[in-house]
């Protein structure tokens, strides 16, 4: 049997830096490149292999930077291109790979292309989807598509009879590009090369299943009365997951292959099945794709087992590594998702972005489960993503005052969906009061307010506490290299319905989602556990990694 060493991206742990909320270098209350540079040693000591930086391009911030005005520069409030290049070099010097976020489905309405299109410059409107409306004077949207953030997916550019509409699957400030236009295709291949030439190791592709729309933009068949959420992109919808999108990624793969080492891609694709997801991962397309079932799986062993098996099997059909995500900047933080009664089924259209039920959250319970989930995530084969603040076990801030909310979901939903601000609160680094070292000056206001009790969760406080979640992550990331990274396939152990326990290469991971203690094998050594004292008994809502002096088979 030939043994090949996996490429870095097949086993990497990637830390997601939500730049706006990571660290503020200049004291305006907004995270920036200078803040990130100062905190790179923290990330290297944490033990991750790479960072993925959410969009840092110039943007009017209609959607927190996912509305890009210029793909070849840095948002001025975040810094400069020179600083960005310095960051890439410094990260590399610390052994961290750098992934950026590319937003190809739409630009900002302040992008030069869209401005030219609005001004009616010849040949510029076909880069987007402009259409005449329905009704006598074209006063009705051209089709019945709804925006992901709420309301129609069309905005009209004037009231005069016959004024056209443009398509935006997200906010009105995010006009969708027309990917049937060759100019759009070559522009993005050029943008990729621009950053690859600057040393960037790869891209996370935003809404990778968007881009190509069904020809003629036909009505969708059954319109929901509420907006579809991000994850509800249903099979057969003419806006999503069209076969034509794959040709785009074949072109991108060819760009990545011009570089040595090859640059890599990770797709954000909310598609209805693992079969559909695997199509993005065919050998001449993208390297990896987020598998989002894990992030919407309730805290129940049988569901976790099923999700893990499905994800691995789906990726294996095309020889891709599976990916594991517990949370990101679009969903309820893991601690809070696990802090309420858990659904009994894998969540689909009743997803609610992980905000399950109206019970008061039990954050102590949620933290136990989040810690255990981290050990599960980091023991699995493939790649893992850690969203900033997960390593601090931060909870979702669910009681932000309405007037500080920034997510366009809030207004576009007619103030019914509070949106995603609660998982985007600036990180607490040290100090006893806000901004907890996020910004250099005491008392500085941050772009979203931090809660009054976050001193206890700060990096500094957790650094001192050997049992903190931060130190659990550090230990887990270090041990992952020796115990799990190249350990082989998952073999489930039959140890009870409420336990997800498996072995990989002679090492075992046990996760107890039930309500009673679980007895661990006598001969095992507990290499790491999510609770302090594991003496043969694994308590509820805990996980442990076990090693054995003798081979178990
Ligand atoms: C992706 C991003 C999300 C953004 C949307 C539109 O889903 O993760 O934050 O709002 O795309 O670009
Ligand atoms: Ca700043």
Coordinates of C-alpha atoms and ligand atoms in Angstrom, one line a residue:
X1 CA 0.0 0.0 0.0
X2 CA 1.4 3.3 -0.9
X3 CA 1.3 6.0 1.7
X4 CA 1.1 9.6 0.5
X5 CA 1.4 12.5 2.9
X6 CA -1.7 14.6 2.7
X7 CA -1.4 18.2 1.5
X8 CA -1.8 20.8 4.2
X9 CA -5.3 21.7 3.2
X10 CA -6.6 18.1 3.6
X11 CA -6.1 18.1 7.4
X12 CA -5.8 21.8 8.3
X13 CA -7.5 23.5 11.2
X14 CA -8.5 27.0 9.9
X15 CA -9.3 29.9 12.2
X16 CA -12.0 32.2 10.9
X17 CA -11.0 35.9 11.5
X18 CA -14.0 38.1 11.4
X19 CA -11.8 41.1 10.9
X20 CA -14.3 43.8 12.1
X21 CA -14.5 42.1 15.5
X22 CA -11.1 40.5 16.0
X23 CA -8.8 43.3 17.2
X24 CA -8.8 47.1 16.7
X25 CA -5.3 48.6 16.2
X26 CA -6.2 52.3 15.9
X27 CA -9.0 52.8 18.4
X28 CA -12.0 53.6 16.2
X29 CA -13.8 50.6 17.7
X30 CA -13.6 48.6 14.4
X31 CA -11.2 45.7 14.0
X32 CA -8.5 46.2 11.4
X33 CA -5.3 44.8 9.8
X34 CA -3.0 46.4 12.4
X35 CA -5.0 44.7 15.1
X36 CA -4.7 41.3 13.4
X37 CA -1.0 41.7 12.9
X38 CA -0.5 42.3 16.6
X39 CA -2.5 39.2 17.4
X40 CA -0.9 36.8 14.9
X41 CA 1.3 35.3 17.7
X42 CA -1.9 34.5 19.6
X43 CA -3.1 32.5 16.6
X44 CA 0.1 30.7 16.1
X45 CA 0.2 29.8 19.8
X46 CA -3.3 28.5 19.6
X47 CA -2.0 26.0 17.1
X48 CA -4.1 26.5 14.0
X49 CA -2.7 25.9 10.6
X50 CA -4.3 28.7 8.6
X51 CA -6.5 31.7 8.9
X52 CA -9.5 32.7 6.7
X53 CA -10.1 36.4 6.8
X54 CA -13.7 37.6 6.1
X55 CA -13.9 40.3 3.3
X56 CA -11.5 43.1 3.9
X57 CA -12.0 45.0 0.7
X58 CA -13.3 48.6 0.3
X59 CA -17.0 48.4 1.0
X60 CA -19.9 50.7 2.0
X61 CA -20.8 47.9 4.5
X62 CA -24.3 47.3 3.4
X63 CA -23.6 43.7 4.5
X64 CA -20.5 43.9 6.6
X65 CA -18.1 43.8 3.7
X66 CA -19.9 41.2 1.6
X67 CA -20.6 44.2 -0.6
X68 CA -17.3 44.7 -2.3
X69 CA -16.5 48.0 -4.1
X70 CA -13.0 47.1 -5.2
X71 CA -11.6 43.6 -5.2
X72 CA -8.0 44.7 -5.4
X73 CA -7.6 46.9 -2.4
X74 CA -8.2 47.1 1.4
X75 CA -11.1 48.8 3.1
X76 CA -9.6 52.1 4.3
X77 CA -11.0 51.7 7.8
X78 CA -9.2 48.3 8.0
X79 CA -5.8 49.6 6.6
X80 CA -3.9 49.5 3.4
X81 CA -2.7 47.1 0.8
X82 CA 0.8 47.4 2.1
X83 CA -0.3 46.5 5.6
X84 CA -2.2 43.5 4.1
X85 CA 0.9 42.3 2.4
X86 CA 2.9 42.7 5.6
X87 CA 0.2 40.6 7.4
X88 CA 0.5 37.8 4.8
X89 CA 4.2 37.7 5.1
X90 CA 4.1 37.8 8.9
X91 CA 1.5 35.0 9.0
X92 CA 3.6 32.9 6.7
X93 CA 6.7 33.5 8.9
X94 CA 4.7 32.1 11.8
X95 CA 3.7 29.0 9.7
X96 CA 0.1 30.2 9.2
X97 CA -1.5 29.9 5.7
X98 CA -3.7 32.8 4.7
X99 CA -7.1 32.3 3.0
X100 CA -9.2 35.3 1.8
X101 CA -12.9 35.5 1.2
X102 CA -13.9 36.1 -2.5
X103 CA -17.5 37.4 -3.2
X104 CA -18.3 36.6 -6.8
X105 CA -22.1 36.4 -6.7
X106 CA -22.5 40.1 -6.4
X107 CA -20.6 43.4 -6.1
X108 CA -21.4 46.5 -4.0
X109 CA -23.7 49.0 -5.6
X110 CA -20.7 51.3 -5.3
X111 CA -18.5 49.1 -7.4
X112 CA -17.3 51.0 -10.5
X113 CA -19.1 48.5 -12.7
X114 CA -22.4 49.1 -11.1
X115 CA -22.0 52.8 -11.1
X116 CA -21.3 52.7 -14.8
X117 CA -24.3 50.5 -15.2
X118 CA -26.6 52.9 -13.3
X119 CA -25.2 55.8 -15.4
X120 CA -26.3 53.8 -18.5
X121 CA -22.8 53.6 -20.0
X122 CA -23.0 51.4 -23.1
X123 CA -22.2 47.7 -22.6
X124 CA -22.2 47.9 -18.8
X125 CA -25.6 46.7 -17.8
X126 CA -25.1 43.2 -19.1
X127 CA -22.5 42.6 -16.4
X128 CA -25.5 42.5 -14.0
X129 CA -29.1 41.3 -14.3
X130 CA -31.2 44.3 -15.4
X131 CA -34.7 43.6 -16.5
X132 CA -37.9 45.5 -17.3
X133 CA -40.6 44.8 -14.7
X134 CA -44.0 43.2 -15.1
X135 CA -47.3 45.2 -15.0
X136 CA -48.5 48.0 -17.2
X137 CA -45.5 50.3 -16.7
X138 CA -43.1 47.7 -15.5
X139 CA -43.9 48.6 -11.9
X140 CA -43.8 45.0 -10.6
X141 CA -40.6 43.0 -10.1
X142 CA -39.5 40.9 -13.1
X143 CA -40.0 37.6 -11.3
X144 CA -41.1 36.3 -7.9
X145 CA -37.7 35.6 -6.3
X146 CA -37.2 36.7 -2.7
X147 CA -34.0 38.1 -1.2
X148 CA -32.3 35.9 1.4
X149 CA -32.5 38.9 3.8
X150 CA -36.2 39.5 3.2
X151 CA -38.4 41.3 0.6
X152 CA -38.2 41.0 -3.2
X153 CA -34.8 40.2 -4.8
X154 CA -35.3 43.2 -7.2
X155 CA -34.9 46.9 -6.9
X156 CA -36.1 49.4 -9.4
X157 CA -33.7 52.2 -10.5
X158 CA -36.3 55.0 -10.9
X159 CA -40.0 55.5 -11.1
X160 CA -40.5 56.5 -14.7
X161 CA -42.5 54.1 -16.7
X162 CA -40.3 51.4 -18.1
X163 CA -37.5 51.9 -15.6
X164 CA -35.6 48.7 -15.2
X165 CA -35.0 46.6 -12.1
X166 CA -31.8 44.9 -11.0
X167 CA -31.5 41.5 -9.3
X168 CA -30.0 41.2 -5.8
X169 CA -30.4 37.9 -4.0
X170 CA -29.1 39.6 -0.8
X171 CA -29.3 43.3 0.1
X172 CA -30.2 46.0 -2.5
X173 CA -26.6 47.2 -2.1
X174 CA -25.4 43.8 -3.5
X175 CA -26.4 43.6 -7.2
X176 CA -25.9 40.1 -8.6
X177 CA -23.3 39.7 -11.4
X178 CA -24.2 38.1 -14.6
X179 CA -22.0 35.1 -14.9
X180 CA -23.0 34.4 -18.5
X181 CA -20.9 37.4 -19.4
X182 CA -17.3 36.6 -20.3
X183 CA -16.1 39.9 -19.0
X184 CA -17.3 38.9 -15.5
X185 CA -15.5 35.5 -15.8
X186 CA -12.2 36.9 -16.8
X187 CA -12.3 39.7 -14.3
X188 CA -12.6 37.3 -11.4
X189 CA -9.8 35.0 -12.7
X190 CA -7.7 38.1 -12.8
X191 CA -8.7 39.1 -9.2
X192 CA -7.7 35.6 -8.0
X193 CA -4.3 36.0 -9.6
X194 CA -3.9 39.4 -8.1
X195 CA -4.1 38.0 -4.6
X196 CA -2.3 34.7 -5.4
X197 CA 0.6 36.8 -6.7
X198 CA 0.6 38.5 -3.3
X199 CA 1.1 35.2 -1.5
X200 CA -2.4 34.3 -0.6
X201 CA -2.8 30.6 -0.2
X202 CA -6.4 30.2 -1.2
X203 CA -10.0 31.5 -1.1
X204 CA -13.2 30.8 0.7
X205 CA -15.9 31.3 -2.0
X206 CA -18.9 33.2 -0.8
X207 CA -22.3 31.8 -1.9
X208 CA -20.4 29.5 -4.3
X209 CA -23.7 27.9 -5.3
X210 CA -25.1 31.3 -6.6
X211 CA -23.4 33.0 -9.5
X212 CA -25.1 31.2 -12.4
X213 CA -28.9 31.5 -12.7
X214 CA -31.4 29.5 -14.8
X215 CA -31.6 31.0 -18.3
X216 CA -34.5 33.5 -18.6
X217 CA -34.7 33.9 -14.8
X218 CA -38.0 32.0 -14.5
X219 CA -40.3 32.3 -11.5
X220 CA -39.7 29.9 -8.7
X221 CA -42.4 27.4 -8.3
X222 CA -43.5 27.6 -4.7
X223 CA -42.8 30.9 -3.1
X224 CA -42.6 30.9 0.7
X225 CA -44.5 33.7 2.4
X226 CA -41.4 34.4 4.4
X227 CA -37.9 34.9 3.0
X228 CA -35.9 31.8 2.5
X229 CA -33.1 31.7 5.0
X230 CA -29.5 31.2 3.9
X231 CA -29.7 27.5 4.4
X232 CA -33.1 26.9 2.7
X233 CA -31.9 27.1 -0.9
X234 CA -34.2 24.5 -2.1
X235 CA -33.5 21.9 -4.8
X236 CA -34.6 23.1 -8.2
X237 CA -34.8 26.8 -7.3
X238 CA -33.7 28.7 -10.5
X239 CA -31.3 31.0 -8.6
X240 CA -29.2 28.4 -6.8
X241 CA -26.9 25.4 -7.6
X242 CA -27.3 25.5 -11.3
X243 CA -25.2 23.1 -13.3
X244 CA -23.5 26.0 -15.2
X245 CA -21.7 27.1 -12.1
X246 CA -19.2 24.2 -12.3
X247 CA -17.6 25.5 -15.5
X248 CA -16.7 28.7 -13.6
X249 CA -14.8 26.6 -11.0
X250 CA -13.0 24.6 -13.6
X251 CA -11.6 27.9 -14.8
X252 CA -10.6 28.9 -11.2
X253 CA -8.9 25.6 -10.6
X254 CA -6.8 26.2 -13.6
X255 CA -5.7 29.6 -12.2
X256 CA -4.8 27.9 -8.9
X257 CA -2.8 25.3 -10.7
X258 CA -0.6 28.0 -12.2
X259 CA 1.0 28.4 -8.8
X260 CA 3.3 26.3 -6.8
X261 CA 2.3 25.2 -4.3
X262 CA -1.1 25.0 -5.8
X263 CA -3.6 27.5 -4.3
X264 CA -6.8 26.1 -2.8
X265 CA -10.5 26.9 -2.6
X266 CA -13.2 26.2 -0.1
X267 CA -16.8 26.6 -1.2
X268 CA -19.6 28.1 0.9
X269 CA -22.4 26.2 -0.8
X270 CA -25.7 25.6 0.9
X271 CA -27.1 22.8 -1.2
X272 CA -29.8 20.3 -0.4
X273 CA -27.6 17.1 -0.3
X274 CA -24.2 15.7 0.0
X275 CA -24.5 14.5 -3.6
X276 CA -25.0 18.0 -4.8
X277 CA -22.1 19.2 -2.6
X278 CA -19.8 16.6 -4.0
X279 CA -20.3 18.0 -7.5
X280 CA -18.3 21.1 -6.4
X281 CA -15.4 18.9 -5.4
X282 CA -14.8 16.9 -8.5
X283 CA -11.1 16.7 -9.3
X284 CA -11.0 19.6 -11.7
X285 CA -13.1 21.9 -9.5
X286 CA -12.8 23.0 -5.9
X287 CA -10.6 21.4 -3.2
X288 CA -13.1 21.5 -0.3
X289 CA -16.5 22.8 0.7
X290 CA -18.1 23.5 4.0
X291 CA -20.4 20.7 5.1
X292 CA -23.1 22.5 7.0
X293 CA -25.0 19.6 8.5
X294 CA -22.6 19.4 11.4
X295 CA -23.4 23.1 12.3
X296 CA -27.1 22.4 12.4
X297 CA -27.0 19.0 14.1
X298 CA -28.7 18.9 17.5
X299 CA -26.8 17.6 20.5
X300 CA -27.8 14.0 20.0
X301 CA -25.4 11.1 19.5
X302 CA -27.5 9.4 16.8
X303 CA -27.8 12.5 14.7
X304 CA -24.1 13.4 15.1
X305 CA -23.2 9.9 14.0
X306 CA -25.4 10.1 11.0
X307 CA -24.1 13.6 10.0
X308 CA -20.5 12.4 10.3
X309 CA -21.1 9.3 8.2
X310 CA -22.9 11.2 5.5
X311 CA -20.4 14.0 5.3
X312 CA -17.5 11.5 5.0
X313 CA -19.2 9.3 2.5
X314 CA -20.3 12.3 0.4
X315 CA -16.8 13.8 0.2
X316 CA -15.2 10.4 -0.4
X317 CA -17.2 9.9 -3.6
X318 CA -15.0 12.5 -5.2
X319 CA -11.8 11.9 -3.1
X320 CA -12.2 15.2 -1.1
X321 CA -11.6 15.6 2.6
X322 CA -14.6 16.2 4.7
X323 CA -14.9 19.6 6.5
X324 CA -16.3 20.3 10.0
X325 CA -17.8 23.6 11.0
X326 CA -19.5 24.2 14.4
X327 CA -20.4 27.9 13.8
X328 CA -19.5 30.9 11.7
X329 CA -20.4 34.6 11.4
X330 CA -23.9 33.8 10.0
X331 CA -25.3 31.5 12.7
X332 CA -26.0 31.3 16.4
X333 CA -22.9 30.6 18.4
X334 CA -22.4 27.0 19.4
X335 CA -22.7 27.6 23.1
X336 CA -26.1 29.1 22.7
X337 CA -27.3 26.6 20.1
X338 CA -26.6 23.9 22.6
X339 CA -28.0 25.8 25.6
X340 CA -31.7 25.0 24.9
X341 CA -33.7 21.8 24.4
X342 CA -32.4 20.1 21.4
X343 CA -34.6 19.1 18.4
X344 CA -35.1 15.4 17.9
X345 CA -34.3 15.5 14.1
X346 CA -31.7 17.0 11.9
X347 CA -32.9 20.5 11.3
X348 CA -33.9 21.6 7.8
X349 CA -36.4 24.3 7.0
X350 CA -37.1 24.8 10.7
X351 CA -33.5 25.8 11.0
X352 CA -33.9 29.3 12.5
X353 CA -30.2 29.9 12.2
X354 CA -29.5 27.7 15.2
X355 CA -31.7 29.7 17.6
X356 CA -33.7 26.8 18.8
X357 CA -36.8 27.7 20.9
X358 CA -37.6 30.4 23.3
X359 CA -36.4 28.9 26.5
X360 CA -34.0 30.9 28.6
X361 CA -30.5 29.7 27.5
X362 CA -28.5 27.6 29.9
X363 CA -25.0 28.8 29.0
X364 CA -23.3 26.5 31.5
X365 CA -24.9 23.6 29.8
X366 CA -24.2 25.1 26.4
X367 CA -20.5 25.5 27.3
X368 CA -20.1 21.9 28.4
X369 CA -21.6 20.7 25.1
X370 CA -19.6 23.2 23.0
X371 CA -16.4 22.0 24.6
X372 CA -17.3 18.4 24.0
X373 CA -18.3 19.2 20.4
X374 CA -14.9 20.8 19.9
X375 CA -13.2 17.5 20.8
X376 CA -15.5 15.7 18.5
X377 CA -14.8 18.1 15.7
X378 CA -11.0 18.0 16.1
X379 CA -10.9 14.2 16.2
X380 CA -12.6 13.7 12.8
X381 CA -10.7 13.2 9.6
X382 CA -10.4 16.1 7.2
X383 CA -10.4 19.8 7.9
X384 CA -11.9 21.8 10.7
X385 CA -12.9 25.5 11.0
X386 CA -12.8 27.4 14.2
X387 CA -14.8 30.7 14.2
X388 CA -13.1 33.4 16.3
X389 CA -14.5 33.3 19.9
X390 CA -15.3 29.6 19.8
X391 CA -12.0 28.9 21.5
X392 CA -13.2 31.3 24.3
X393 CA -16.7 29.6 24.4
X394 CA -18.4 32.9 23.8
X395 CA -22.1 32.8 23.7
X396 CA -24.5 34.5 21.3
X397 CA -25.5 38.0 22.5
X398 CA -29.2 37.8 22.1
X399 CA -30.3 41.0 23.8
X400 CA -28.6 43.7 21.8
X401 CA -30.6 46.9 21.8
X402 CA -32.5 47.2 18.5
X403 CA -30.9 50.5 17.7
X404 CA -27.4 49.1 17.5
X405 CA -28.2 46.3 15.2
X406 CA -26.3 46.4 11.9
X407 CA -27.2 43.3 10.0
X408 CA -29.4 44.1 7.0
X409 CA -31.5 41.1 7.9
X410 CA -33.1 43.2 10.7
X411 CA -34.5 45.9 8.5
X412 CA -35.1 43.8 5.4
X413 CA -37.2 41.3 7.4
X414 CA -39.4 44.2 8.5
X415 CA -37.8 44.0 12.0
X416 CA -38.8 40.4 12.6
X417 CA -35.5 38.6 12.3
X418 CA -32.8 40.1 14.5
X419 CA -30.1 38.7 12.2
X420 CA -26.5 37.8 12.9
X421 CA -25.1 40.6 15.0
X422 CA -25.2 38.5 18.1
X423 CA -22.3 36.2 16.9
X424 CA -20.2 39.2 15.7
X425 CA -19.5 41.0 18.9
X426 CA -15.9 42.2 19.2
X427 CA -13.6 39.8 21.1
X428 CA -12.6 40.3 24.7
X429 CA -8.8 40.1 25.0
X430 CA -8.0 41.4 28.5
X431 CA -9.0 44.0 31.1
X432 CA -12.0 44.1 33.3
X433 CA -14.4 46.3 31.4
X434 CA -15.3 47.0 27.8
X435 CA -13.7 47.1 25.3
X436 CA -11.6 44.4 27.1
X437 CA -8.5 45.2 25.1
X438 CA -10.3 44.9 21.8
X439 CA -9.4 48.5 21.2
X440 CA -6.3 50.2 22.7
X441 CA -8.1 52.8 24.8
X442 CA -10.2 52.1 27.9
X443 CA -13.8 52.9 27.5
X444 CA -13.6 53.1 23.7
X445 CA -17.0 52.4 22.0
X446 CA -16.9 49.3 19.8
X447 CA -19.0 48.9 16.6
X448 CA -21.2 46.5 18.4
X449 CA -21.4 46.8 22.2
X450 CA -19.8 44.0 24.3
X451 CA -21.7 42.6 27.3
X452 CA -20.8 43.6 30.8
X453 CA -19.8 40.2 31.9
X454 CA -17.2 39.3 29.3
X455 CA -14.1 39.9 31.4
X456 CA -14.3 36.4 32.7
X457 CA -14.2 35.1 29.1
X458 CA -11.3 37.2 28.0
X459 CA -8.1 35.6 26.5
X460 CA -6.1 36.9 29.5
X461 CA -8.5 35.4 32.0
X462 CA -8.6 32.1 30.2
X463 CA -4.9 32.0 29.7
X464 CA -4.4 31.8 33.5
X465 CA -7.0 29.1 34.0
X466 CA -5.7 25.6 33.1
X467 CA -9.3 24.4 32.7
X468 CA -10.5 27.2 30.4
X469 CA -11.8 26.5 27.0
X470 CA -8.9 28.4 25.5
X471 CA -6.5 26.0 27.1
X472 CA -8.7 23.1 26.0
X473 CA -8.4 24.2 22.4
X474 CA -4.6 24.7 22.7
X475 CA -4.2 21.1 24.1
X476 CA -6.6 19.7 21.5
X477 CA -4.9 21.4 18.6
X478 CA -1.5 20.2 19.8
X479 CA -2.6 16.6 20.3
X480 CA -4.6 16.5 17.1
X481 CA -1.3 16.5 15.2
X482 CA 0.1 13.4 16.9
X483 CA -3.1 11.5 17.6
X484 CA -5.6 12.2 14.8
X485 CA -4.2 14.0 11.9
X486 CA -3.2 11.0 9.8
X487 CA -5.1 8.4 11.7
X488 CA -7.4 7.0 9.0
X489 CA -11.0 6.1 8.9
X490 CA -13.7 6.5 11.5
X491 CA -14.8 3.2 13.1
X492 CA -17.8 3.6 15.4
X493 CA -17.9 1.7 18.7
X494 CA -21.1 0.2 19.8
X495 CA -21.3 1.6 23.3
X496 CA -24.9 2.8 23.7
X497 CA -27.4 5.0 21.9
X498 CA -26.5 8.2 23.6
X499 CA -22.7 8.0 23.0
X500 CA -20.9 8.9 19.8
X501 CA -17.7 7.0 20.2
X502 CA -15.3 6.0 17.5
X503 CA -11.8 4.8 16.9
X504 CA -9.3 6.1 14.4
X505 CA -5.9 4.4 14.1
X506 CA -5.9 3.0 17.7
X507 CA -7.1 6.3 19.3
X508 CA -10.7 6.7 20.5
X509 CA -13.0 9.7 20.9
X510 CA -16.0 9.3 23.2
X511 CA -18.9 11.9 23.3
X512 CA -21.7 11.5 25.8
X513 CA -24.9 13.3 24.8
X514 CA -27.0 11.4 27.3
X515 CA -28.1 12.1 30.8
X516 CA -26.1 9.4 32.7
X517 CA -22.4 8.7 33.1
X518 CA -20.7 6.4 30.6
X519 CA -18.1 3.9 31.7
X520 CA -14.8 4.2 29.7
X521 CA -12.6 1.2 28.9
X522 CA -10.5 0.1 31.9
X523 CA -7.3 0.0 29.9
X524 CA -7.5 3.4 28.3
X525 CA -5.5 6.5 29.2
X526 CA -7.5 9.7 29.0
X527 CA -5.3 11.9 26.7
X528 CA -7.7 14.8 26.9
X529 CA -11.2 15.5 28.1
X530 CA -13.7 18.3 28.1
X531 CA -14.2 18.0 31.8
X532 CA -11.6 18.2 34.5
X533 CA -11.9 14.8 36.2
X534 CA -12.7 11.8 34.1
X535 CA -12.1 8.8 36.3
X536 CA -13.4 5.9 34.1
X537 CA -16.7 7.7 34.0
X538 CA -17.5 10.2 31.3
X539 CA -20.3 12.5 32.6
X540 CA -23.2 13.8 30.5
X541 CA -22.3 16.5 27.9
X542 CA -18.6 15.6 27.9
X543 CA -16.1 14.1 25.5
X544 CA -12.7 12.4 26.0
X545 CA -9.9 11.3 23.8
X546 CA -8.4 7.9 24.8
X547 CA -5.1 6.3 24.0
X548 CA -4.1 2.7 24.7
X549 CA -0.8 1.2 25.6
X550 CA -1.7 -2.0 23.7
X551 CA -3.2 -2.0 20.2
X552 CA -7.0 -2.3 20.6
X553 CA -7.3 -4.9 17.7
Ligands
LIG1 C1 -22.5 34.5 2.7 C2 -21.8 35.2 3.9 C3 -22.8 36.1 4.5 C4 -23.3 37.1 3.5 C5 -23.8 36.5 2.2 C6 -23.9 37.5 1.1 O1 -23.5 33.7 3.1 O2 -21.3 34.2 4.7 O3 -22.3 36.7 5.7 O4 -24.3 37.9 4.1 O5 -23.0 35.5 1.8 O6 -22.7 37.8 0.6
LIG2 CA1 -9.8 50.1 13.8

